[in-house]
Amino acid sequence: MPVEFLGIAATNDGSETTPRSGAAFDKEYTLRLARAHEDHGWDRVLFAYGSGAPDPAPAAAYIASRLDRLQILLAHRPNVSYPTFVAKTFATLDRISEGRLTVHFITGGNDHEQAREGDTLTKDERYARTREYIGIVKKIWTTHEPFDHEGEHYRFHDFVSDVFPVQQPRPGVSFGGSSPAAHAAGGAEADIYCLWGEPLAQTAEQIEQVKAAARAAGRTDAPRIQVAFRPIIAPTEELAWEKAHRTVGAIRQRREAGLVRHHRGPRAGAPQNTGSQRLIAIAEAGERYDRALWTPTAAATGGAGNSNALVGTPETVAQALLDYYDLGVDILSARSYDLLGDAIDFGRYVIPIVREEVAKRDARRDAERAARAPQSLAAVRG
């Protein structure tokens, strides 16, 4: 199966290791970073969402109108707008991008962050709302006759949109989370299910849980799986590990100085969402896993989002990514700490290795199927 690469569409050059040099929405940098992804082999970029951050939808429209190939993954929280409105917004953006849009629906795992924009529902209530919300948006994208909706969280009457997506029947739906409630909602509704980078064994377990949730929802297919990492690469292993330790030192220094916003939970520094709790538990159990997974970056941020690293030469990191591909992961999400420079280096030195090895695997698989076909036919005739 084909492999895809997802990068980050940051609106400024700040990261966990360095302060931004300009405005929160630096238009020139946003375009420069997106163009670097398009020019260096990436398939799509994520426009992330934060309560006080620039609105990702118009930023995505800006990039879509200026680039020809790069696909867009747009993050969206259901608490910030009504589904009738957002379905039109996304359909319009799919028109602007000529069919390059996928929407990532975020339920929200941190009560404090959600409350910043007036969302006071409990976590389980938020998952129920997200599931209803996605169903409505899908229906609006594909229904050309007026309809009513009477749900737990949304009610409207006689609605029909006059703008429809380029993609048929609709744009893709992306979803993430590590709790049973997340698996149930995403297993039912998602085309792509997103996981944070964990050791291979734990990743395999989560993939099976997502597949089981899809079956429980009555699906005959399953979501595609995406896994996210923070690669740290250098020409030699020694240089890569030196770079990794410098990176963690910079993260800790900025966090201790209060320059990095982190989770607020029932106790200081304790994340509420299951995914971050899993990352912290994995970090506490060990620093290194499998071929190249390194957890101190996650520990230094308090398990904040995509934060586990893959450390090594481009060849080592590529082979580590192929280990996840062999588990059934076919969308690899990666962003490092020098957003622009690392996106270029990863595109130049890692992506070609992974694509070449995936092509070899696919060719072997096709050859094996072809070799088995005459035998199967003979057995039927016999």
XYZ file of C-alpha atoms in Angstrom:
382
model
C 0.000 0.000 0.000
C 1.246 3.539 -0.606
C 2.894 5.487 2.206
C 2.165 9.142 2.906
C 4.043 11.804 4.851
C 2.416 14.526 6.957
C 4.342 17.608 8.066
C 3.402 20.726 9.993
C 2.023 23.979 8.580
C 3.161 26.291 11.368
C 2.176 29.951 11.100
C 5.443 31.138 12.694
C 8.951 29.806 13.322
C 8.630 29.189 17.066
C 8.954 25.723 18.598
C 9.538 24.091 21.975
C 13.232 24.941 21.631
C 13.196 28.454 20.171
C 11.010 31.559 20.491
C 9.266 32.852 17.402
C 10.960 35.715 15.632
C 7.835 37.482 14.357
C 4.069 37.635 14.658
C 1.850 34.692 15.570
C 0.717 34.648 11.948
C 3.788 35.308 9.850
C 2.364 35.119 6.337
C 5.694 34.882 4.537
C 7.061 32.185 6.844
C 3.829 30.175 6.630
C 4.095 30.078 2.846
C 7.844 29.391 2.898
C 7.414 26.417 5.238
C 4.522 24.969 3.244
C 6.444 25.383 -0.016
C 9.444 23.587 1.517
C 7.173 20.614 2.249
C 5.724 20.618 -1.260
C 9.189 20.833 -2.829
C 10.721 18.048 -0.736
C 8.381 15.101 -1.111
C 5.795 15.587 1.630
C 2.159 14.751 0.850
C 0.277 17.048 3.223
C 0.700 19.423 6.133
C -1.305 19.855 9.327
C -2.804 23.202 10.266
C -3.104 22.692 14.024
C -5.585 24.319 16.406
C -5.005 26.171 19.681
C -7.408 28.285 21.686
C -5.395 31.484 21.241
C -3.592 30.627 18.020
C -4.302 32.052 14.548
C -7.397 30.539 12.956
C -6.143 27.608 10.866
C -8.932 27.674 8.241
C -8.045 30.994 6.544
C -4.346 30.164 6.920
C -5.025 26.888 5.091
C -6.983 28.729 2.384
C -4.037 31.097 1.940
C -1.640 28.191 1.362
C -4.081 26.251 -0.818
C -4.460 29.212 -3.165
C -0.697 29.511 -3.644
C 0.498 25.906 -3.894
C -0.559 23.318 -6.454
C 0.062 19.869 -4.980
C 0.389 19.970 -1.206
C -2.622 18.508 0.583
C -4.108 20.038 3.722
C -5.067 18.455 7.031
C -7.128 21.054 8.875
C -7.650 20.661 12.618
C -11.023 21.712 14.001
C -12.693 21.641 17.422
C -16.477 21.141 17.345
C -17.009 23.481 20.294
C -16.071 26.585 18.295
C -18.791 26.597 15.604
C -22.096 25.052 14.584
C -21.863 22.075 12.189
C -24.046 23.715 9.516
C -21.608 26.627 9.350
C -18.429 24.584 9.404
C -19.630 22.140 6.729
C -19.962 25.097 4.331
C -16.577 26.469 5.386
C -14.860 23.143 4.679
C -16.695 22.636 1.386
C -15.554 26.093 0.304
C -11.979 25.309 1.329
C -12.103 22.050 -0.602
C -13.146 24.136 -3.618
C -10.276 26.587 -3.085
C -7.778 23.709 -2.774
C -9.322 21.789 -5.701
C -9.990 18.717 -3.599
C -6.933 18.658 -1.333
C -8.664 18.924 2.058
C -8.889 16.439 4.938
C -10.448 17.557 8.241
C -9.044 16.485 11.597
C -11.755 16.701 14.271
C -10.389 17.343 17.767
C -12.533 16.411 20.759
C -10.154 17.980 23.287
C -8.519 16.160 26.167
C -7.784 19.058 28.520
C -10.610 20.764 30.410
C -8.636 23.960 30.987
C -7.787 24.398 27.310
C -11.392 23.698 26.278
C -12.749 26.147 28.858
C -10.649 28.921 27.339
C -13.266 29.047 24.591
C -16.289 28.378 26.754
C -16.479 24.581 26.464
C -17.540 23.103 29.824
C -18.640 19.620 28.775
C -16.997 16.582 30.337
C -14.598 14.491 28.273
C -17.160 11.751 27.547
C -19.766 14.377 26.647
C -17.276 15.947 24.257
C -16.718 12.628 22.494
C -20.479 12.144 22.103
C -20.763 15.660 20.696
C -17.885 15.106 18.263
C -19.435 11.903 16.956
C -22.757 13.672 16.355
C -20.964 16.660 14.811
C -18.995 14.548 12.316
C -22.152 12.723 11.266
C -23.910 16.026 10.568
C -20.990 17.448 8.578
C -20.769 14.298 6.455
C -24.494 14.460 5.739
C -24.369 18.127 4.754
C -21.482 17.396 2.371
C -23.444 14.649 0.610
C -27.126 15.682 0.848
C -28.716 17.913 -1.773
C -32.187 18.048 -0.219
C -33.190 19.988 2.925
C -33.222 17.919 6.127
C -33.908 18.270 9.847
C -31.718 17.145 12.720
C -32.798 16.519 16.296
C -29.807 15.294 18.282
C -28.398 15.402 21.783
C -26.202 18.426 21.054
C -27.545 19.969 17.828
C -30.968 20.793 16.424
C -31.848 22.499 13.149
C -34.559 22.341 10.504
C -34.851 22.451 6.722
C -31.131 22.920 6.083
C -29.364 22.341 2.786
C -26.029 23.722 1.665
C -25.450 25.406 -1.682
C -21.717 24.620 -1.721
C -20.358 21.083 -1.990
C -16.838 19.684 -1.904
C -14.828 18.865 -5.005
C -14.001 15.465 -3.528
C -16.687 12.872 -3.981
C -18.469 11.709 -2.041
C -16.732 14.006 0.504
C -13.384 15.043 2.030
C -11.653 12.645 4.384
C -12.255 12.692 8.140
C -9.323 12.352 10.516
C -9.608 11.651 14.247
C -7.296 10.903 17.168
C -7.261 9.713 20.759
C -6.136 6.846 22.961
C -9.067 6.323 25.340
C -11.887 3.770 24.879
C -14.267 6.673 24.177
C -11.924 7.941 21.466
C -11.594 4.503 19.898
C -15.391 4.134 19.837
C -16.018 7.523 18.203
C -13.113 7.382 15.776
C -13.635 3.730 14.962
C -17.175 4.595 13.904
C -16.558 7.827 11.962
C -12.925 8.261 10.921
C -11.297 7.585 7.583
C -7.903 8.169 9.235
C -7.117 7.378 12.867
C -4.184 9.281 14.372
C -1.897 8.005 17.109
C 1.107 9.547 18.824
C 4.380 7.688 18.461
C 4.660 4.876 20.996
C 6.777 1.702 21.050
C 5.877 -0.850 18.405
C 4.099 -3.213 20.813
C 1.827 -0.505 22.222
C 1.145 0.861 18.748
C 0.091 -2.590 17.543
C -2.299 -2.874 20.503
C -3.908 0.480 19.706
C -4.298 -0.419 16.040
C -6.176 -3.564 17.029
C -8.395 -1.556 19.398
C -9.279 0.858 16.596
C -10.105 -2.025 14.257
C -12.253 -3.644 16.945
C -14.117 -0.367 17.480
C -14.772 -0.099 13.752
C -16.200 -3.636 13.709
C -18.336 -2.850 16.763
C -19.748 0.147 14.897
C -20.811 -2.132 12.050
C -18.102 -1.138 9.596
C -16.697 -3.638 7.126
C -13.575 -1.509 6.651
C -11.240 0.147 9.160
C -9.652 3.601 9.358
C -6.203 4.096 7.904
C -3.621 4.539 10.654
C -1.382 7.570 11.112
C 1.422 7.768 13.699
C 3.312 10.939 14.670
C 6.950 11.411 15.708
C 9.552 14.129 16.293
C 12.557 12.947 14.234
C 16.035 14.119 15.197
C 18.478 13.256 12.417
C 22.150 13.928 11.677
C 24.822 12.478 9.359
C 26.157 10.101 12.058
C 24.630 8.363 15.068
C 26.943 10.256 17.408
C 25.927 13.626 15.982
C 22.243 12.661 16.104
C 22.431 11.809 19.797
C 24.344 15.001 20.554
C 21.601 16.911 18.753
C 18.921 15.004 20.697
C 20.430 15.901 24.066
C 20.819 19.551 23.035
C 17.170 19.543 22.024
C 15.971 18.206 25.361
C 18.180 20.696 27.180
C 16.604 23.564 25.256
C 13.066 22.277 25.928
C 13.746 21.994 29.668
C 15.372 25.411 29.833
C 12.441 27.135 28.141
C 9.895 25.263 30.217
C 11.660 26.070 33.492
C 11.706 29.720 32.436
C 7.935 29.587 31.876
C 8.260 30.135 28.145
C 6.396 26.962 27.105
C 2.711 26.515 27.897
C 2.049 23.053 29.285
C -0.797 20.932 30.603
C -2.798 21.956 33.607
C -4.568 19.138 35.385
C -5.873 18.109 38.801
C -2.290 18.304 40.063
C 0.514 20.481 38.740
C 1.791 19.246 35.403
C -0.539 16.243 35.216
C -2.202 15.840 31.793
C -5.853 14.819 31.677
C -5.914 13.153 28.277
C -5.145 9.464 27.960
C -2.654 9.913 25.121
C -0.389 12.183 27.178
C -0.724 9.925 30.210
C 0.451 7.024 28.047
C 3.457 9.009 26.796
C 4.504 9.873 30.341
C 4.110 6.265 31.496
C 6.216 5.047 28.576
C 8.894 7.654 29.368
C 8.941 6.653 33.021
C 9.415 3.009 32.028
C 12.427 3.714 29.804
C 14.237 6.185 27.570
C 14.876 4.030 24.482
C 12.623 1.561 22.688
C 12.869 -0.541 19.565
C 15.173 0.762 16.853
C 15.214 4.521 17.499
C 12.309 5.685 19.712
C 13.462 8.097 22.431
C 11.159 9.381 25.176
C 12.954 12.269 27.000
C 11.464 14.792 24.571
C 8.000 13.656 25.678
C 8.988 13.684 29.349
C 10.423 17.202 29.026
C 7.114 18.563 27.704
C 4.903 16.682 30.150
C 3.587 14.422 27.404
C 2.347 17.388 25.386
C 1.042 16.130 22.069
C 3.297 14.597 19.463
C 6.532 14.513 21.465
C 8.342 11.158 21.253
C 11.452 11.334 19.083
C 13.104 9.044 16.570
C 16.866 9.587 16.803
C 19.617 8.575 14.407
C 20.954 8.887 10.905
C 18.448 9.216 8.068
C 18.900 5.496 7.394
C 18.176 4.559 11.018
C 15.098 6.790 11.253
C 13.830 5.527 7.886
C 14.134 1.911 9.029
C 12.325 2.777 12.269
C 9.480 4.293 10.268
C 9.355 1.169 8.100
C 8.897 -0.898 11.265
C 5.675 1.042 11.857
C 4.682 0.687 8.216
C 5.022 -3.081 8.626
C 2.513 -2.881 11.511
C -0.067 -1.359 9.180
C 0.726 2.350 9.539
C 0.623 4.044 6.145
C 0.585 7.737 7.117
C 3.764 8.897 8.861
C 3.570 12.254 10.615
C 6.863 13.985 11.382
C 8.019 17.389 12.542
C 11.141 18.336 14.398
C 12.252 21.493 16.189
C 13.866 23.607 13.473
C 10.630 23.537 11.515
C 11.933 24.720 8.162
C 15.431 23.235 8.125
C 14.351 19.883 9.509
C 11.434 19.625 7.061
C 13.886 20.066 4.196
C 16.417 17.589 5.602
C 13.770 14.970 6.365
C 12.355 15.371 2.869
C 15.765 15.074 1.246
C 17.249 12.242 3.271
C 14.506 10.175 4.952
C 11.426 10.221 2.730
C 13.200 8.801 -0.371
C 14.540 5.843 1.620
C 11.118 5.001 3.031
C 9.371 5.331 -0.325
C 11.958 3.120 -2.039
C 11.674 0.406 0.619
C 7.873 0.529 0.560
C 7.933 0.123 -3.225
C 10.138 -2.957 -2.809
C 7.772 -4.409 -0.213
C 4.780 -3.780 -2.469
C 6.551 -5.389 -5.445
C 7.384 -8.489 -3.387
C 3.818 -8.691 -2.142
C 2.437 -8.408 -5.680
C 4.821 -11.099 -6.889
C 3.776 -13.431 -4.077
C 0.096 -12.884 -4.899
C 0.762 -13.591 -8.571
C 2.632 -16.776 -7.684
C -0.240 -17.993 -5.497
C -2.964 -17.222 -8.042
C -2.345 -20.191 -10.435
C -2.217 -22.547 -7.446
C -5.530 -21.271 -6.164
C -7.100 -21.613 -9.603
C -5.811 -25.181 -9.910
C -7.294 -26.056 -6.531
C -10.699 -24.742 -7.598
C -10.609 -26.709 -10.847
C -9.509 -29.825 -9.045
